Structures are given as C-alpha cells and as structure tokens.
Amino acid sequence: MREIHLPSNSMMLSKDFLYGVATSSFQIEGDRDGRVDCIWDTFCQQAGTIEDGTNGDTACNHIALWREDIEMIDELGVDAYRLSISWPRVINPDGTTNKVGLRFYTNLVDAMVNRGIKVFVTLYHWDLPQYLEDNGGWLNRETAYAFQTYAEVVAKTLGEKVYAYATLNEPFCSAYLGYEVGIHAPGKTGVANGRKAAHHLLLAHGLALQVLNRLCPNSLNGVVLNFSTCHSATDSESDKRAAKMADDYHNQWYLKPLLEGKYPDIIHALAVEDRPDIREGDMAIISQTIDYLGINFYTRTIYKASDSNWFDVVPPTSTELTAMGWEITPDAFTELLVDLHQQYRLPPIYITENGAAMDDEMVEGNVLDDDRTAYFHTHLNAVNNAIEKGVNIRGYFAWSLMDNFEWALGYSKRFGIVYVDYDTLQRTVKQSGRAYAKLVKSRINGYISGTK
Ligand code: FCB
C-alpha cells in the first residue's frame, strides 16, 4: 500500500497541525422531505444540466446514516470535520425555523464534540433556498440580509460548540459558475449578473461575520475561498497580461475586498453597467477582520490572450490528470500559498479542501486508489514547503470524506477517501483513507503553540 510521507522534521507531523475531512450538505444529505427546495433541486430538474441526469434526493443519505458516518470519521482518527448547514433545512419560506432540521445539526455537533472532534461549520455551500432565488437570489441585495438572519439562527443554536465557522464556501463558484456562465445553479448568465452576485455574497459574508463575532467570539470566524493559480501559456506579454487579468478576475476579486476593502483594478476594465452596485459602507462591512482564511486548491489553470483583449483558458496538455481532467500540480499549490503570503497580510490559513477524483474501482471489497494517495502525498508536501517558507498554515482537510454528488457532474466523479456504493449506500474506506488515517495517527505531541 502506498503511504503519505512528510519530512521527519515537519511541523505537520505534530499534533498542533490539524487534520480533517470535509463534506457539504447538498452533496451528502438526501432527505428532501425534511427541508424546502434549494436552487440545486430546481437546477437538477432541468434537462442537460447534470452530466448523469441525477440529483440530490438521496445522495449519501447522510441524514439517516449520520451516526455511522460520525463513527467512521472517528475511526479515521482525524481532529476535525468540516460540514455545511443546509439553509433550506433551517429556515422556512415564512421565516420560521425548521425545528427538526436544527435539531439534526445540534445532535450532529454534540456527537462530534463528545468524541473530541472539532467542528468546522460552513453556513453556505451553494444550496440557496429556492424561495429566495424566486426573489432574485444573489442578484437581490436583500438576500445578503436574509443570510445574516440565518447566520444568527445557527449561531444561537450551535454557539461556540462550533470550533470554526465559515460564512461562505467559494463565492467564486456561486457567483461565476452560477450567475455568470450558468454551469451551476441557478444557471444564470452574464457579466453583470456574475459581478452583482459576487458583491452580494461578499456583503452577506460581512453581515454574517458581525453576527458570528458577536454571538460566538471564541469560535474562529472566517470564510473559505478557492484558488487556481493562473499561468501564462507563453512568454508573450499579451499572454502574461491575460494570466494576470484572469488572476484578478477569478481569485483576487474575492480576496482583495476581504483583506483590503477594495476590488482589484480589473473592475475598471468592465463596462459601467457590468460593475456591481457598491453602496456606502459595503467595503467596510466586507473587510472586517477574519480569524482565519480557508483555502481550497485543486489545480492550476493556463491562460492566453483572447481576441477581445480578455483571457481564454488553454486546456492542459499534461498527461498527469485526475478524473476531472485537472492537471496534478502540487508545485502550483506551494506557489499559491507563498504568493498570497507575500502579497497580503494573511490571517492564519486552513486548507479547507484539497483532493482528487480518480477512476476508482471496487475489487473484492477494496478500492486500491494509490493514485489518490499519491495526490495527497505530493499536496501535503506542497503545504509543508509553504510552511517552511513562512506561511502560517494551521490545518488541512481532505476533500472529501466520502464519494458524493459532484454538482454538474452528478455521481460520475468520486472524490472520497471512503467509497460509497450508490445502490446499497454502503461505505468502504479506500486505501487512500487508510493512508490518510495512518499519517494522522502517526503524529507526536505538538510543540507549536496555537493562538486564540
Ligand atoms: C469544490 C467544492 C466542493 C467539491 C470540490 C471538488 O469547488 O467546494 O463542493 O465539489 O470542489
């Protein structure tokens, strides 16, 4: 069996470095009867949106099987579990709360805490209630205030039993994929829509952060962003400029407002009608101090200049690809972390997602996914390299605990360190899960003191 090795002097081999596994509500929960519809339910019903024509109606049936899922997490020996709360399972269309839904999350969090597992809660991992989308969703500024109210309900219910809250997961995906290019729910398109949604999401983050800081000052309160490093296809000035523009448009568009209270200069390259409506005070709300930044990383992206003076993606030519067709680029991970550290005054970092979809095969009860273990090995070493270069990284979450509904790709792509048989819903730890557990259990008592 392939293993994950880190240099023997790595601080990631101490118990002060946190290891976890991550999931999200829509991708695993199922039990649609227990909640109102979200935008992904609607999107899945539309023809041609999901590659295998599936939906989240059952998913991993986690709502029914949560006790055994917790058992499984505990057996892996990880320190933390990152989950998301389903907004439509918590707040009804008339504004009342769903008591059964809230009880589910309370039980889940209590069970984790009782086992000594730290809970990382994401408030929004893309499952916007459909009743809010019917009023414009993230194109409507009011949605940001509705999110603040929802955050208050969760914070009052779960309080500081939650070790770390993230307001949003990957606002890039919600805004760009969901409202600008339309390959994610709700399937809207247009630059103006994408930029408007992004601004309202960032505002929602800031408004919710105020509530979290007030009600749960001892939890870590932050946000999760995804990054793909942007590389130039050639050495030409125009391609290099295209890569820089892509970085500003896809990455810095989210981080700069959060850390510096302003959008990157590329905002001025947009037609006035495509720019978001930024009201007085918005940027101050958005840029309040966060306790940590969650970073999700999977791969790099290559760009070239487009005819319209903008940027185009160049498909990878490398043969080192995951089942997603994504290049395996651990060096880009180190580069990303070091670059961000040099560019910004960063808060402490948690790697909140990293992992790979591979073409898993279950053979006689085993999934021998050495390719996934190799991915974890190289990417954990990439994190270690960044730490050695001075980046303050506190933890790492494998995406994902188990195979699940991979958005527009349905169940066709498997990211889990645990295999899910979608006919029986049986879970089986893959070899990569064993390798991850072995690394986690091999750590020694820490020597690096944490803060907060
Ligand atoms: C991230 C999402 C997560 C999962 C992984 C593969 O963008 O946050 O839900 O789909 O990609």
mmCIF file of C-alpha atoms in Angstrom, residues 8 72 106 125 151 156 163 190 237 277 289 311 322-323 347 360 396 408 420:
data_model
loop_
_atom_site.group_PDB
_atom_site.id
_atom_site.type_symbol
_atom_site.label_atom_id
_atom_site.label_comp_id
_atom_site.label_asym_id
_atom_site.label_seq_id
_atom_site.Cartn_x
_atom_site.Cartn_y
_atom_site.Cartn_z
ATOM 1 C CA SER A 8 10.690 13.926 9.676
ATOM 2 C CA MET A 72 -16.318 6.410 10.519
ATOM 3 C CA THR A 106 -27.412 20.139 17.124
ATOM 4 C CA HIS A 125 -22.093 25.752 0.460
ATOM 5 C CA ALA A 151 -26.462 33.059 10.447
ATOM 6 C CA LYS A 156 -27.715 30.981 18.563
ATOM 7 C CA TYR A 163 -14.754 25.447 16.660
ATOM 8 C CA GLY A 190 -23.944 37.486 -17.961
ATOM 9 C CA GLU A 237 3.477 39.987 -22.972
ATOM 10 C CA ASP A 277 -23.593 48.462 -7.229
ATOM 11 C CA THR A 289 -11.028 41.149 10.299
ATOM 12 C CA PHE A 311 -8.343 35.918 -21.431
ATOM 13 C CA THR A 322 -7.227 13.457 -12.370
ATOM 14 C CA ALA A 323 -10.579 12.004 -13.466
ATOM 15 C CA PRO A 347 -4.717 35.685 8.781
ATOM 16 C CA ASP A 360 -11.919 4.134 -8.592
ATOM 17 C CA TYR A 396 -5.639 20.548 6.203
ATOM 18 C CA ALA A 408 -22.925 19.342 -12.505
ATOM 19 C CA VAL A 420 -19.983 4.890 -1.461
#
